Coordinates of N, CA and C in Angstrom, one line a residue:
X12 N 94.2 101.4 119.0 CA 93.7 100.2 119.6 C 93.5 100.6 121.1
X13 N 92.6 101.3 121.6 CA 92.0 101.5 122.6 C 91.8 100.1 124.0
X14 N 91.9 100.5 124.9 CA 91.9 99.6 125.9 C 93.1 99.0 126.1
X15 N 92.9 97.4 126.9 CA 94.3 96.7 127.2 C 94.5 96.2 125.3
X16 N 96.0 96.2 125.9 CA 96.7 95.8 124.2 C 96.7 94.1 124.2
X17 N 95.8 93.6 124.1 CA 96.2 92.3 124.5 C 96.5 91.5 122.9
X18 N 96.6 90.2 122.5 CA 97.0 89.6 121.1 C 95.5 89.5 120.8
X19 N 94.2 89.3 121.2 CA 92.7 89.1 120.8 C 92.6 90.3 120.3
X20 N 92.7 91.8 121.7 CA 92.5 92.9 120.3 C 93.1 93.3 119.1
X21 N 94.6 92.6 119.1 CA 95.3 93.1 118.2 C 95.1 92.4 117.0
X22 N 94.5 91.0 116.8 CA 93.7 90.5 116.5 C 92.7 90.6 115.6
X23 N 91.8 91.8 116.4 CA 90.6 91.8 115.9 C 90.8 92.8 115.1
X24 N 91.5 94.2 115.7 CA 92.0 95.4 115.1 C 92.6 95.3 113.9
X25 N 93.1 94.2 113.5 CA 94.0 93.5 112.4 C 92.7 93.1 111.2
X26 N 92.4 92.1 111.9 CA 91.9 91.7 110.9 C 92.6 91.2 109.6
X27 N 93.3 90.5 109.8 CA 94.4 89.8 108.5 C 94.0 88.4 108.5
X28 N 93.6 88.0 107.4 CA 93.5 86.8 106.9 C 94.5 86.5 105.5
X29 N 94.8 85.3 105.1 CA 95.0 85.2 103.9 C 94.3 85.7 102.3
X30 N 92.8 85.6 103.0 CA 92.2 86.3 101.3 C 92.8 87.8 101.4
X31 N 92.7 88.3 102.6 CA 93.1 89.8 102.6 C 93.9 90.1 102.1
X32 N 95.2 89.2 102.5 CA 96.3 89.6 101.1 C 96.6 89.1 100.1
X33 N 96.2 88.3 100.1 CA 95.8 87.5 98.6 C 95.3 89.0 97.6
X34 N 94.0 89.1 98.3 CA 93.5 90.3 97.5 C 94.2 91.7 96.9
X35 N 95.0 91.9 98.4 CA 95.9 93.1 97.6 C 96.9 92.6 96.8
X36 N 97.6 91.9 96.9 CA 98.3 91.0 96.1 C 98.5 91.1 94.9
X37 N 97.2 90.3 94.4 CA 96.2 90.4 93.2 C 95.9 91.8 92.8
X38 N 96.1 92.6 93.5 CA 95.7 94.3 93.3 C 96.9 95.1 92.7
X39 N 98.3 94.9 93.4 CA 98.9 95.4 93.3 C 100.1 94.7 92.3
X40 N 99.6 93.4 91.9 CA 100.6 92.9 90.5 C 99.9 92.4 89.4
X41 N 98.9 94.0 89.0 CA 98.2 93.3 87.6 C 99.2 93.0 86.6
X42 N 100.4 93.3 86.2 CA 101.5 93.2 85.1 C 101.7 91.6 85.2
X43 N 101.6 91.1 86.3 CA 102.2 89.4 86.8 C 101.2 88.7 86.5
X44 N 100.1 89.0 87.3 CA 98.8 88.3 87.2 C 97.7 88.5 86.3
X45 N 97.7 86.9 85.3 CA 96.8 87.2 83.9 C 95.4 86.9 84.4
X46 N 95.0 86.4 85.3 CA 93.4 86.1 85.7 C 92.9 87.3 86.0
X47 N 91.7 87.6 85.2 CA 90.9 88.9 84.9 C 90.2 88.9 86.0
X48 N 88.8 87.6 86.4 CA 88.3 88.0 87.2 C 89.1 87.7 89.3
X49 N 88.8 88.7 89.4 CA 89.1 88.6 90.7 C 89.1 87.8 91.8
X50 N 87.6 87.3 92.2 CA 87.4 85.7 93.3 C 87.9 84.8 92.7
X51 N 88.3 84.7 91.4 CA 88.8 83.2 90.9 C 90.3 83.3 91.5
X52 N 90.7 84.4 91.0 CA 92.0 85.3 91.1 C 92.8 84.8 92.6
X53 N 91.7 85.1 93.2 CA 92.1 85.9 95.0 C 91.6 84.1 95.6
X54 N 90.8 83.4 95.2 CA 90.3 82.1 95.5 C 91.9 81.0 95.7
X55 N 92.1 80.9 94.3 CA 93.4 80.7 93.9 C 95.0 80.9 94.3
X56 N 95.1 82.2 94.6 CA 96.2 82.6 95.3 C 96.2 82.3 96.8
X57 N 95.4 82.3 97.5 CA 95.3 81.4 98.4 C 95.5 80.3 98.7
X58 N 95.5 79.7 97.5 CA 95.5 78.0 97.9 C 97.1 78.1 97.7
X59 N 97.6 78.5 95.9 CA 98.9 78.6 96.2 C 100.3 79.1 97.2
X60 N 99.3 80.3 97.5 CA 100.5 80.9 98.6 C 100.9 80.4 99.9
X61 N 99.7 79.6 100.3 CA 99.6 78.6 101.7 C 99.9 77.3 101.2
X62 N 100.1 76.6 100.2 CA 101.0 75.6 99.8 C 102.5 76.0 99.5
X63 N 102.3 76.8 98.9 CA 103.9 77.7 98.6 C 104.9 77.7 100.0
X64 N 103.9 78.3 101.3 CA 104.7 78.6 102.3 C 105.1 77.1 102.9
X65 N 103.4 76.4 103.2 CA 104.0 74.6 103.5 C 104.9 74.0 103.2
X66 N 105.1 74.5 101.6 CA 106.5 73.6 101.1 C 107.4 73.8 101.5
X67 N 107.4 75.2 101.2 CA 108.9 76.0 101.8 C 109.3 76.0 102.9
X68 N 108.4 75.7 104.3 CA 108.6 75.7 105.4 C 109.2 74.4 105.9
X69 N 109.2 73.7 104.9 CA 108.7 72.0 105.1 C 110.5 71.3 104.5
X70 N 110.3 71.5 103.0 CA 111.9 71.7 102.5 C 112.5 72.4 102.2
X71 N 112.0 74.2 102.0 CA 112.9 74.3 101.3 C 112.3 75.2 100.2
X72 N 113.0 76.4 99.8 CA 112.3 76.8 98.4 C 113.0 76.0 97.6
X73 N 114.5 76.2 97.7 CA 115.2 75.4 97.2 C 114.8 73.7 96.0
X74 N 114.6 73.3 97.0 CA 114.0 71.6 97.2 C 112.4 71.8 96.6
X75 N 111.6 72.4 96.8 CA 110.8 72.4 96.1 C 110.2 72.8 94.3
X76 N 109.4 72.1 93.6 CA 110.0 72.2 92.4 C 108.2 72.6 92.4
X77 N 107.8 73.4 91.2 CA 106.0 73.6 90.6 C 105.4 72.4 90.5
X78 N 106.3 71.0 90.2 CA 105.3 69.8 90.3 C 104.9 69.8 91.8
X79 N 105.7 70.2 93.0 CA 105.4 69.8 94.2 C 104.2 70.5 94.5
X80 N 104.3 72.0 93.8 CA 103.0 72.9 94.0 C 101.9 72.7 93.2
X81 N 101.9 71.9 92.1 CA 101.0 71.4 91.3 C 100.2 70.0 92.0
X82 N 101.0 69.6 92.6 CA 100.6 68.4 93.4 C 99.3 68.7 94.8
X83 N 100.1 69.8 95.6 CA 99.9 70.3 96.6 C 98.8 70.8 96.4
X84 N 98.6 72.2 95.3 CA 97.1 72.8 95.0 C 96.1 72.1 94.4
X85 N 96.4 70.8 93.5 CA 95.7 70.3 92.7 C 94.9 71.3 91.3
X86 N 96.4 72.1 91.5 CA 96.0 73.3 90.0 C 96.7 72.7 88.7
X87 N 96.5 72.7 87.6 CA 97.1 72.9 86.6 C 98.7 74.1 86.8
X88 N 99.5 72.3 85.9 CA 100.6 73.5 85.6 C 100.4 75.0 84.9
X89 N 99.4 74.9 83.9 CA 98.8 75.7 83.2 C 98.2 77.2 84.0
X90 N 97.4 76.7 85.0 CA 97.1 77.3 85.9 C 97.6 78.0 86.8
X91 N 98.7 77.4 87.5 CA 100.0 78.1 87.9 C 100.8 79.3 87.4
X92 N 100.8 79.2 86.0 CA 101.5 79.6 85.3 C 101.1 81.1 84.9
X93 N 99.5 81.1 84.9 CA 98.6 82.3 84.9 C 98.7 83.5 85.8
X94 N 99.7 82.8 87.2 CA 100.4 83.5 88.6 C 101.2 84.1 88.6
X95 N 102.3 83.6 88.1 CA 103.3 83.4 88.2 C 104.2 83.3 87.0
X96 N 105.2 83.5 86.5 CA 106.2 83.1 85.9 C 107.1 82.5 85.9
X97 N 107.4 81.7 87.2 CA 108.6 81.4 87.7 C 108.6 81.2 89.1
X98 N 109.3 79.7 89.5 CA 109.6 79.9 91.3 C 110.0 81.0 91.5
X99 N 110.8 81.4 91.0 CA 112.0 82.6 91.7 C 110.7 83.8 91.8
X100 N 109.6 83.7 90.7 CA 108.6 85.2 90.7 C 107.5 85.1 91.6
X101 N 107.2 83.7 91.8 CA 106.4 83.4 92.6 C 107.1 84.0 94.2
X102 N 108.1 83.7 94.5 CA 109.1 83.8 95.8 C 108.8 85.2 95.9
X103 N 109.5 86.1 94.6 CA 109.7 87.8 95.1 C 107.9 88.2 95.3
X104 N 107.2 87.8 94.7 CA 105.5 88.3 95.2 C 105.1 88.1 96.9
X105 N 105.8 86.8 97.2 CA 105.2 86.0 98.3 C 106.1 87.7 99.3
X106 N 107.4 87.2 98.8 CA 107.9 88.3 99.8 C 107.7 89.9 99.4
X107 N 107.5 90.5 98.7 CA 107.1 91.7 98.9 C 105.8 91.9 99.4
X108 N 104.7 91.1 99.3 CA 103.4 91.6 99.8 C 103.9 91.6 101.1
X109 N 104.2 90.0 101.6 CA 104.5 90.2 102.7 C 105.0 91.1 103.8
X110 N 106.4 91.7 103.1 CA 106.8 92.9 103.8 C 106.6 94.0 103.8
X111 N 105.7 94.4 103.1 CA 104.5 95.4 102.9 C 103.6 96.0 103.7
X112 N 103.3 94.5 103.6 CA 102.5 93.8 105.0 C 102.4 93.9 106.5
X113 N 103.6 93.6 106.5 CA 104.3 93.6 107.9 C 105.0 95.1 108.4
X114 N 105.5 96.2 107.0 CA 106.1 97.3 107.8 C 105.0 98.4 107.4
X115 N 103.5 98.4 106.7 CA 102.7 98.8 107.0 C 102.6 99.0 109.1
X116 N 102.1 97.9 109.0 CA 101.6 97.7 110.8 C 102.6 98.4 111.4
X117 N 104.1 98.0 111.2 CA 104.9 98.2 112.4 C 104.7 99.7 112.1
X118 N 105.1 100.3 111.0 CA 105.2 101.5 111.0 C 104.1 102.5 112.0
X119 N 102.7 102.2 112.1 CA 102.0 102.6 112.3 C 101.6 102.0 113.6
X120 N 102.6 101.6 114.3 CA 102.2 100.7 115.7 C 102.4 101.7 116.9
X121 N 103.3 102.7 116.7 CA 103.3 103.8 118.2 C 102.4 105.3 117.5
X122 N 101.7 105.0 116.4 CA 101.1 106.8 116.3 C 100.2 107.0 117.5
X123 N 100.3 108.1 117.6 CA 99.7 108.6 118.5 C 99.8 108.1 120.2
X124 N 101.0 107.6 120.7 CA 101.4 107.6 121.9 C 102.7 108.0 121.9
X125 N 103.1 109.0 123.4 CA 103.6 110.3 123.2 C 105.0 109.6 124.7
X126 N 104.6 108.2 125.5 CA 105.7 108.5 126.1 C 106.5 107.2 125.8
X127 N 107.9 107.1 126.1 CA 108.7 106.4 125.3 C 108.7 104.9 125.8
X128 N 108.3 104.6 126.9 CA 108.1 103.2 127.4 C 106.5 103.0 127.1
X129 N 105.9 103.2 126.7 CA 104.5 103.0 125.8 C 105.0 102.6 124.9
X130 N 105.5 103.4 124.1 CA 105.8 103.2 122.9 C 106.6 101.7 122.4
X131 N 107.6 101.7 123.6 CA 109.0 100.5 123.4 C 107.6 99.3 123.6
X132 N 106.3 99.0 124.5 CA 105.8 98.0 125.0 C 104.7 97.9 123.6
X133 N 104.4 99.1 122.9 CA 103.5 98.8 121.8 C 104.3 98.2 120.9
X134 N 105.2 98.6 121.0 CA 106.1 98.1 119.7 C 106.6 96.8 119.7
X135 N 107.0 96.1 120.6 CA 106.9 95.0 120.8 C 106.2 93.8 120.7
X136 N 105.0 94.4 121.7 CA 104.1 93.6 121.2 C 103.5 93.6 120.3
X137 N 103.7 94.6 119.6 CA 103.1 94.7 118.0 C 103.9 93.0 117.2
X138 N 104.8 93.5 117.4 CA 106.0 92.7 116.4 C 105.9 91.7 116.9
X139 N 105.5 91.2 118.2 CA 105.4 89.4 118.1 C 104.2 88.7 117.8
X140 N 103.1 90.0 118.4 CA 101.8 89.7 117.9 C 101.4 89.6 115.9
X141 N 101.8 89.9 116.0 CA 101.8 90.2 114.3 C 102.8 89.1 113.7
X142 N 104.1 88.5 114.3 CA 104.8 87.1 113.8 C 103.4 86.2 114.0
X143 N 102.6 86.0 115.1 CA 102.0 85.0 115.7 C 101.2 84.6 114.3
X144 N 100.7 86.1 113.8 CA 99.9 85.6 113.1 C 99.8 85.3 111.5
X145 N 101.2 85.9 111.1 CA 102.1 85.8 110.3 C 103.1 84.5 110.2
X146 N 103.1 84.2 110.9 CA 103.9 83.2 111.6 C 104.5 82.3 110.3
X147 N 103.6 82.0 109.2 CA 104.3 81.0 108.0 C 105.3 81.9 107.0
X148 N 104.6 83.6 106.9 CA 105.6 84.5 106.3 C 106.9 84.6 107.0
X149 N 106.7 85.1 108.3 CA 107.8 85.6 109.0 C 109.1 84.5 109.0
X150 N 108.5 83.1 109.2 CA 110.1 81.9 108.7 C 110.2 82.0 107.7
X151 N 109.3 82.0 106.5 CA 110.1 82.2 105.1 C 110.3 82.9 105.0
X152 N 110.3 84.4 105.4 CA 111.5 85.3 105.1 C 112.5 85.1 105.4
X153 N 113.0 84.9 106.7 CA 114.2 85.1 107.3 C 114.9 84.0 107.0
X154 N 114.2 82.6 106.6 CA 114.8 81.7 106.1 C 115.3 81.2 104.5
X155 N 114.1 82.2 104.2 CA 114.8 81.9 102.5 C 114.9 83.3 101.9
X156 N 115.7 84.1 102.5 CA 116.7 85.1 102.1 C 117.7 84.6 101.3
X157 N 118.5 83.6 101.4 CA 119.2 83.7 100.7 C 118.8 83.4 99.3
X158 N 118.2 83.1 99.3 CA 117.2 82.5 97.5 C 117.1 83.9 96.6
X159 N 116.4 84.7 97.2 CA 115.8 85.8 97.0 C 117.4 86.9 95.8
X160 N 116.8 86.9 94.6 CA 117.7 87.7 94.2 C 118.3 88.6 94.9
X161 N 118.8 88.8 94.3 CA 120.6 90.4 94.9 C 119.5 91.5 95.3
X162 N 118.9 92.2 94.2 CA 117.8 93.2 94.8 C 116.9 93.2 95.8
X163 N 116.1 91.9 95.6 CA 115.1 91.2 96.8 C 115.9 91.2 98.3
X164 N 117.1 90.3 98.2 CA 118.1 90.0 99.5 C 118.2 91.7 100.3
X165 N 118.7 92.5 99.1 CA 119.2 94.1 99.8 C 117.5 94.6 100.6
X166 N 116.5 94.3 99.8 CA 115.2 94.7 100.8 C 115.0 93.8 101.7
X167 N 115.3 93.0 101.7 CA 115.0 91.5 103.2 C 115.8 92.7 104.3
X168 N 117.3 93.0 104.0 CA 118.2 93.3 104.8 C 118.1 94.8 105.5
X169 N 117.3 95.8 104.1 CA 116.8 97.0 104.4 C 115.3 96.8 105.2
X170 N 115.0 95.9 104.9 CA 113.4 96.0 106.3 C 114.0 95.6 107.7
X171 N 114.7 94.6 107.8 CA 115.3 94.4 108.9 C 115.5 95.6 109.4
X172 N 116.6 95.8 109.2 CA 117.4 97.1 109.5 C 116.1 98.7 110.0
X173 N 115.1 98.5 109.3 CA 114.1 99.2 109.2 C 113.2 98.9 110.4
X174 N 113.4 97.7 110.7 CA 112.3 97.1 111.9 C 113.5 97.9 113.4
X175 N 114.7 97.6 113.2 CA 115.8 97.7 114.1 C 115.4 99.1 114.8
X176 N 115.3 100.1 113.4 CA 115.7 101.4 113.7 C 114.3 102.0 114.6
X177 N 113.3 101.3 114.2 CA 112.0 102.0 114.9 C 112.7 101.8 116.0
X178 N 112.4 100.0 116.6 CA 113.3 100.2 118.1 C 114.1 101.3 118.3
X179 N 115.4 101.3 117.8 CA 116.6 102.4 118.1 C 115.9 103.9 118.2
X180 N 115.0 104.0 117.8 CA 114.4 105.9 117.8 C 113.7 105.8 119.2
X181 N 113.0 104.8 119.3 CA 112.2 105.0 121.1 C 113.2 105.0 121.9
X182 N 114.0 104.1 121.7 CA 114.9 104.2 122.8 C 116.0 105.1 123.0
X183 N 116.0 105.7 121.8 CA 117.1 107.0 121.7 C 116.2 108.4 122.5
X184 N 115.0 108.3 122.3 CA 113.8 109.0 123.0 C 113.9 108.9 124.3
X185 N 113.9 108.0 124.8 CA 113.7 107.3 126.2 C 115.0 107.6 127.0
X186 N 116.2 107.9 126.0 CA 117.1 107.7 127.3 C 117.2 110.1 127.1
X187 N 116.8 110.3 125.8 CA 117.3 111.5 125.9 C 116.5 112.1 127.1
X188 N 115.2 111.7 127.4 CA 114.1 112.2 128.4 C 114.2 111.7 129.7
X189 N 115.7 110.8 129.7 CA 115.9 110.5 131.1 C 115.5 109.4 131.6
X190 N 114.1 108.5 130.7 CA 113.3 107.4 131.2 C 114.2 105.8 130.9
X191 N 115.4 106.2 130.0 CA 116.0 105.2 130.0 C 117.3 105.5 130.4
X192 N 117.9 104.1 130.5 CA 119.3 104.6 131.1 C 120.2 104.9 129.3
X193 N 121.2 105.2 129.8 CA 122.3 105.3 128.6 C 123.1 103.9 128.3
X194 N 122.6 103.4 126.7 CA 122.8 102.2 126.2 C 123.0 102.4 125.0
X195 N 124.2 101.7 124.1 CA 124.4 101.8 122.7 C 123.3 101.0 122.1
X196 N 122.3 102.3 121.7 CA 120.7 102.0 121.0 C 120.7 101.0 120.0
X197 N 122.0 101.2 119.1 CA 122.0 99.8 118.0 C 122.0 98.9 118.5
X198 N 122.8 98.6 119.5 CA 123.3 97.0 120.0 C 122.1 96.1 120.5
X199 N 121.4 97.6 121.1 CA 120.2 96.9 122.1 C 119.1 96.6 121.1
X200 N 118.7 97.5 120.1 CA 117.7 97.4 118.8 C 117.9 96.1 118.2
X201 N 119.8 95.4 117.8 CA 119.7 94.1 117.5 C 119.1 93.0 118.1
X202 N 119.7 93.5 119.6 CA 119.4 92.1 120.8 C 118.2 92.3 120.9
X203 N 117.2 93.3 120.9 CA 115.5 92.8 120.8 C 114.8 92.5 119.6
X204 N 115.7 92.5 118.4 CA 115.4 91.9 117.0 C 115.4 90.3 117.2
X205 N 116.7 90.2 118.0 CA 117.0 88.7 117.7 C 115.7 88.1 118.8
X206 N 115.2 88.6 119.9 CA 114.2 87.9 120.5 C 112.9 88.0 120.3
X207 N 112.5 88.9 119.1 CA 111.7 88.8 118.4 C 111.6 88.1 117.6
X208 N 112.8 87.4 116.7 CA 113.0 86.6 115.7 C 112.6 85.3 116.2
X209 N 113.2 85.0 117.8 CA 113.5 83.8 118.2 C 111.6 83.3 118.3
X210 N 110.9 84.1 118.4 CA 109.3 83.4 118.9 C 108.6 82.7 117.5
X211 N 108.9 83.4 116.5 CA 108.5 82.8 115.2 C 109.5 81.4 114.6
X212 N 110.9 81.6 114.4 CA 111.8 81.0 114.1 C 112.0 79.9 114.8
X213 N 111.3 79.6 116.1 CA 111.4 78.2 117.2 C 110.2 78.1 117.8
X214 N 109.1 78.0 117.1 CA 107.7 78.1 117.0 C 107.3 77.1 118.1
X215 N 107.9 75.8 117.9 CA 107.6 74.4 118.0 C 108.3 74.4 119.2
X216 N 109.2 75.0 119.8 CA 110.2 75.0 121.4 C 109.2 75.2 122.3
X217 N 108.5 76.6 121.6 CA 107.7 77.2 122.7 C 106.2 76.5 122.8
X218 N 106.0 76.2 121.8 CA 104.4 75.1 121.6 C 104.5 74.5 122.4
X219 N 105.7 73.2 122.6 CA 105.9 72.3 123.2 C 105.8 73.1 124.8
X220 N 106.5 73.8 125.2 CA 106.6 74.6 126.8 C 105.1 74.6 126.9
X221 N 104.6 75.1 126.0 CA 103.1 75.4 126.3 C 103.2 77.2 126.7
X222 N 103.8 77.8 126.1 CA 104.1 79.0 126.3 C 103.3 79.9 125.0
X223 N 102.7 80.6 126.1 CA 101.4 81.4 124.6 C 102.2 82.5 124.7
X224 N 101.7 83.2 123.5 CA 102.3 84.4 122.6 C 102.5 85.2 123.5
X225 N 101.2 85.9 124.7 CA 101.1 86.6 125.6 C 102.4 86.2 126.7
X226 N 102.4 85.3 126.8 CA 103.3 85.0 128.1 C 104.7 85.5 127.5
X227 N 104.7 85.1 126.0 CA 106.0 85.2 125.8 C 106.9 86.8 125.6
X228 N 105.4 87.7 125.0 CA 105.4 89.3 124.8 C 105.9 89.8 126.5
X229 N 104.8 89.2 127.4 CA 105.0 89.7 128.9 C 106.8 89.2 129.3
X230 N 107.2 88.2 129.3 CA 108.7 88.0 129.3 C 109.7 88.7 129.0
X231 N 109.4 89.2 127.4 CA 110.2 89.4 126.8 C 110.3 91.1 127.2
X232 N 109.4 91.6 127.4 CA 109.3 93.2 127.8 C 109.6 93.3 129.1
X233 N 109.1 92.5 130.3 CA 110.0 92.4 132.0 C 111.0 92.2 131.7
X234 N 111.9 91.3 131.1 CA 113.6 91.5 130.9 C 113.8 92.4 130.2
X235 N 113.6 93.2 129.2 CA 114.3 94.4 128.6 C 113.8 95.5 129.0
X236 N 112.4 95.6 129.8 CA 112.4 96.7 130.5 C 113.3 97.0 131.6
X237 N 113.4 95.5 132.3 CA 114.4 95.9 133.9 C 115.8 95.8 133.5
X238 N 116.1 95.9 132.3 CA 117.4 96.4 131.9 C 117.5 98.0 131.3
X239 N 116.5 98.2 130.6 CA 116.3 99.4 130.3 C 116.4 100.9 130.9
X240 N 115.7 100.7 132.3 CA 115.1 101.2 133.1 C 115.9 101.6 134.3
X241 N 116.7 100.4 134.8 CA 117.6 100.1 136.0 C 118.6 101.8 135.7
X242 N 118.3 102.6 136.9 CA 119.4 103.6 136.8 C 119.1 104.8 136.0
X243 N 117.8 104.7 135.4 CA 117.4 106.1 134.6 C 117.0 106.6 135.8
X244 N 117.4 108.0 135.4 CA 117.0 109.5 136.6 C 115.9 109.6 135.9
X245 N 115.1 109.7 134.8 CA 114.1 110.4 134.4 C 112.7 110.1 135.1
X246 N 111.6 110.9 135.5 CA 110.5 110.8 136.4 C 109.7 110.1 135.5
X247 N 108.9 109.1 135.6 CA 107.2 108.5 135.5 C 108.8 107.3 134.9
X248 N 109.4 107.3 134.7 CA 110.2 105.8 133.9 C 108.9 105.0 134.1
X249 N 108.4 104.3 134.8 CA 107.8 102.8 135.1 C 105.9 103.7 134.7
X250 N 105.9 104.8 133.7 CA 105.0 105.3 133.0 C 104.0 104.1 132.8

C-alpha cells in the first residue's frame, strides 16, 4: 500500500465487503453448504450472517434461537437449514471465515518493510483499521468465545496469541537493533492487544467522543511509541 497509510487507503486496498466473504465462505464449506447455485448461495449468506452478527451483538448467541434468525432474514426455517446445521455450525463458519479473514491481512501487513518502527506503526494500524471495518466480527469473537466448542475456543485463543506474537517479533527486532528500548516483549505485545481490543469492544464510547478510527490509530501509536523509544541508543529510532 503505497503512499500515506491512511484508513481510506486501507480501505480501498482491502476491498472487503460482506459478499466478499460470504463468497469464500460458500467456497470453502461445500460439505456444509447444500445450495448448488452460487448468487442465490452468496445472496443469502449475507442476509444470514449480518442478522446472525445483529443478534448476537444485540443478545447474545446464547439468547438467540433460529426462530429469531428466521424472523430477522425472513428465510424459511427450511432455508436456513440448507446453511447450516445447527446454531453451534452456523457460529463455528461465522468464526472461522472470519479469522481467516482477519489473520490473512494481519499476516501480510509488514511484508516488505525492512525497519522495525515501520513495521510496529503498520501493524497497528493495520489491526484497528481492519476492526473498523470488521467491527460486527471482531465483538463476536472476543465476545462469544465462550460458546464456541473446546476446539473452536483453543483457535479463538491460538489467533490471539498469534496476533500477540507478530507484535512481540517487531519489537524483539526493534530493541535487538537498538531502535527500541529493552522491555519484556510479551507483556508489552499483551498491553497493545488489549488497546487494540478496546476500539472495537467500546465502539459506542468512542462514537459518542466523536473520536475517528484515525485519531484513535494516531493516539494509540504516540503513547506506545514514546514509551518504546524513550532511552533506545539505536540511530534513525524516530525512522
Amino acid at each position: 500500500m503505497g503512499g500515506e497509510f491512511t484508513f481510506k487507503s486501507f480501505e480501498r486496498q482491502l476491498n472487503f465487503t460482506m459478499q466478499s466473504f460470504c463468497r469464500e465462505l460458500y467456497r470453502n464449506y461445500p460439505e456444509v453448504i447444500q445450495v448448488r447455485k452460487e448468487e442465490v448461495a452468496v445472496k443469502n449468506l449475507v442476509t444470514i450472517i449480518t442478522a446472525a452478527l445483529k443478534l448476537c451483538n444485540r443478545k447474545g448467541f446464547a439468547a438467540m434461537s433460529l426462530r429469531d434468525l428466521h424472523r430477522e432474514t425472513g428465510l424459511s426455517m427450511g432455508a436456513l437449514y440448507s446453511y447450516f446445521r445447527s446454531k453451534e455450525e452456523l457460529l463455528n463458519l461465522i468464526q472461522r471465515q472470519g479469522s481467516k479473514t482477519a489473520l490473512d491481512v494481519l499476516s501480510g501487513a509488514v511484508v516488505g518493510i525492512d525497519h522495525p518502527l515501520d513495521q510496529f506503526r503498520r501493524m497497528v494500524r493495520t489491526h484497528i483499521y481492519l476492526s473498523e471495518i470488521m467491527q460486527a466480527w471482531f465483538y463476536f469473537s472476543y465476545t462469544e468465545a465462550k460458546n464456541f466448542p473446546p476446539a473452536e475456543q483453543r483457535k479463538a485463543v491460538e489467533s490471539e496469541l498469534y496476533t500477540e506474537k507478530l507484535i512481540v517479533d517487531i519489537v524483539d527486532h526493534g530493541i535487538s537493533h537498538g531502535i527500541f528500548k529493552h522491555v519484556n516483549s510479551e507483556l508489552f505485545g499483551a498491553s497493545v492487544k488489549a488497546l487494540l481490543q478496546d476500539w472495537y469492544l467500546k465502539r459506542r464510547k468512542y462514537a459518542k467522543r466523536k473520536i475517528s478510527v484515525e485519531e484513535y490509530a494516531d493516539f494509540v501509536l504516540e503513547f506506545l511509541e514514546s514509551y518504546l523509544t524513550a532511552g533506545a541508543c539505536g540511530e534513525n529510532k524516530k525512522h
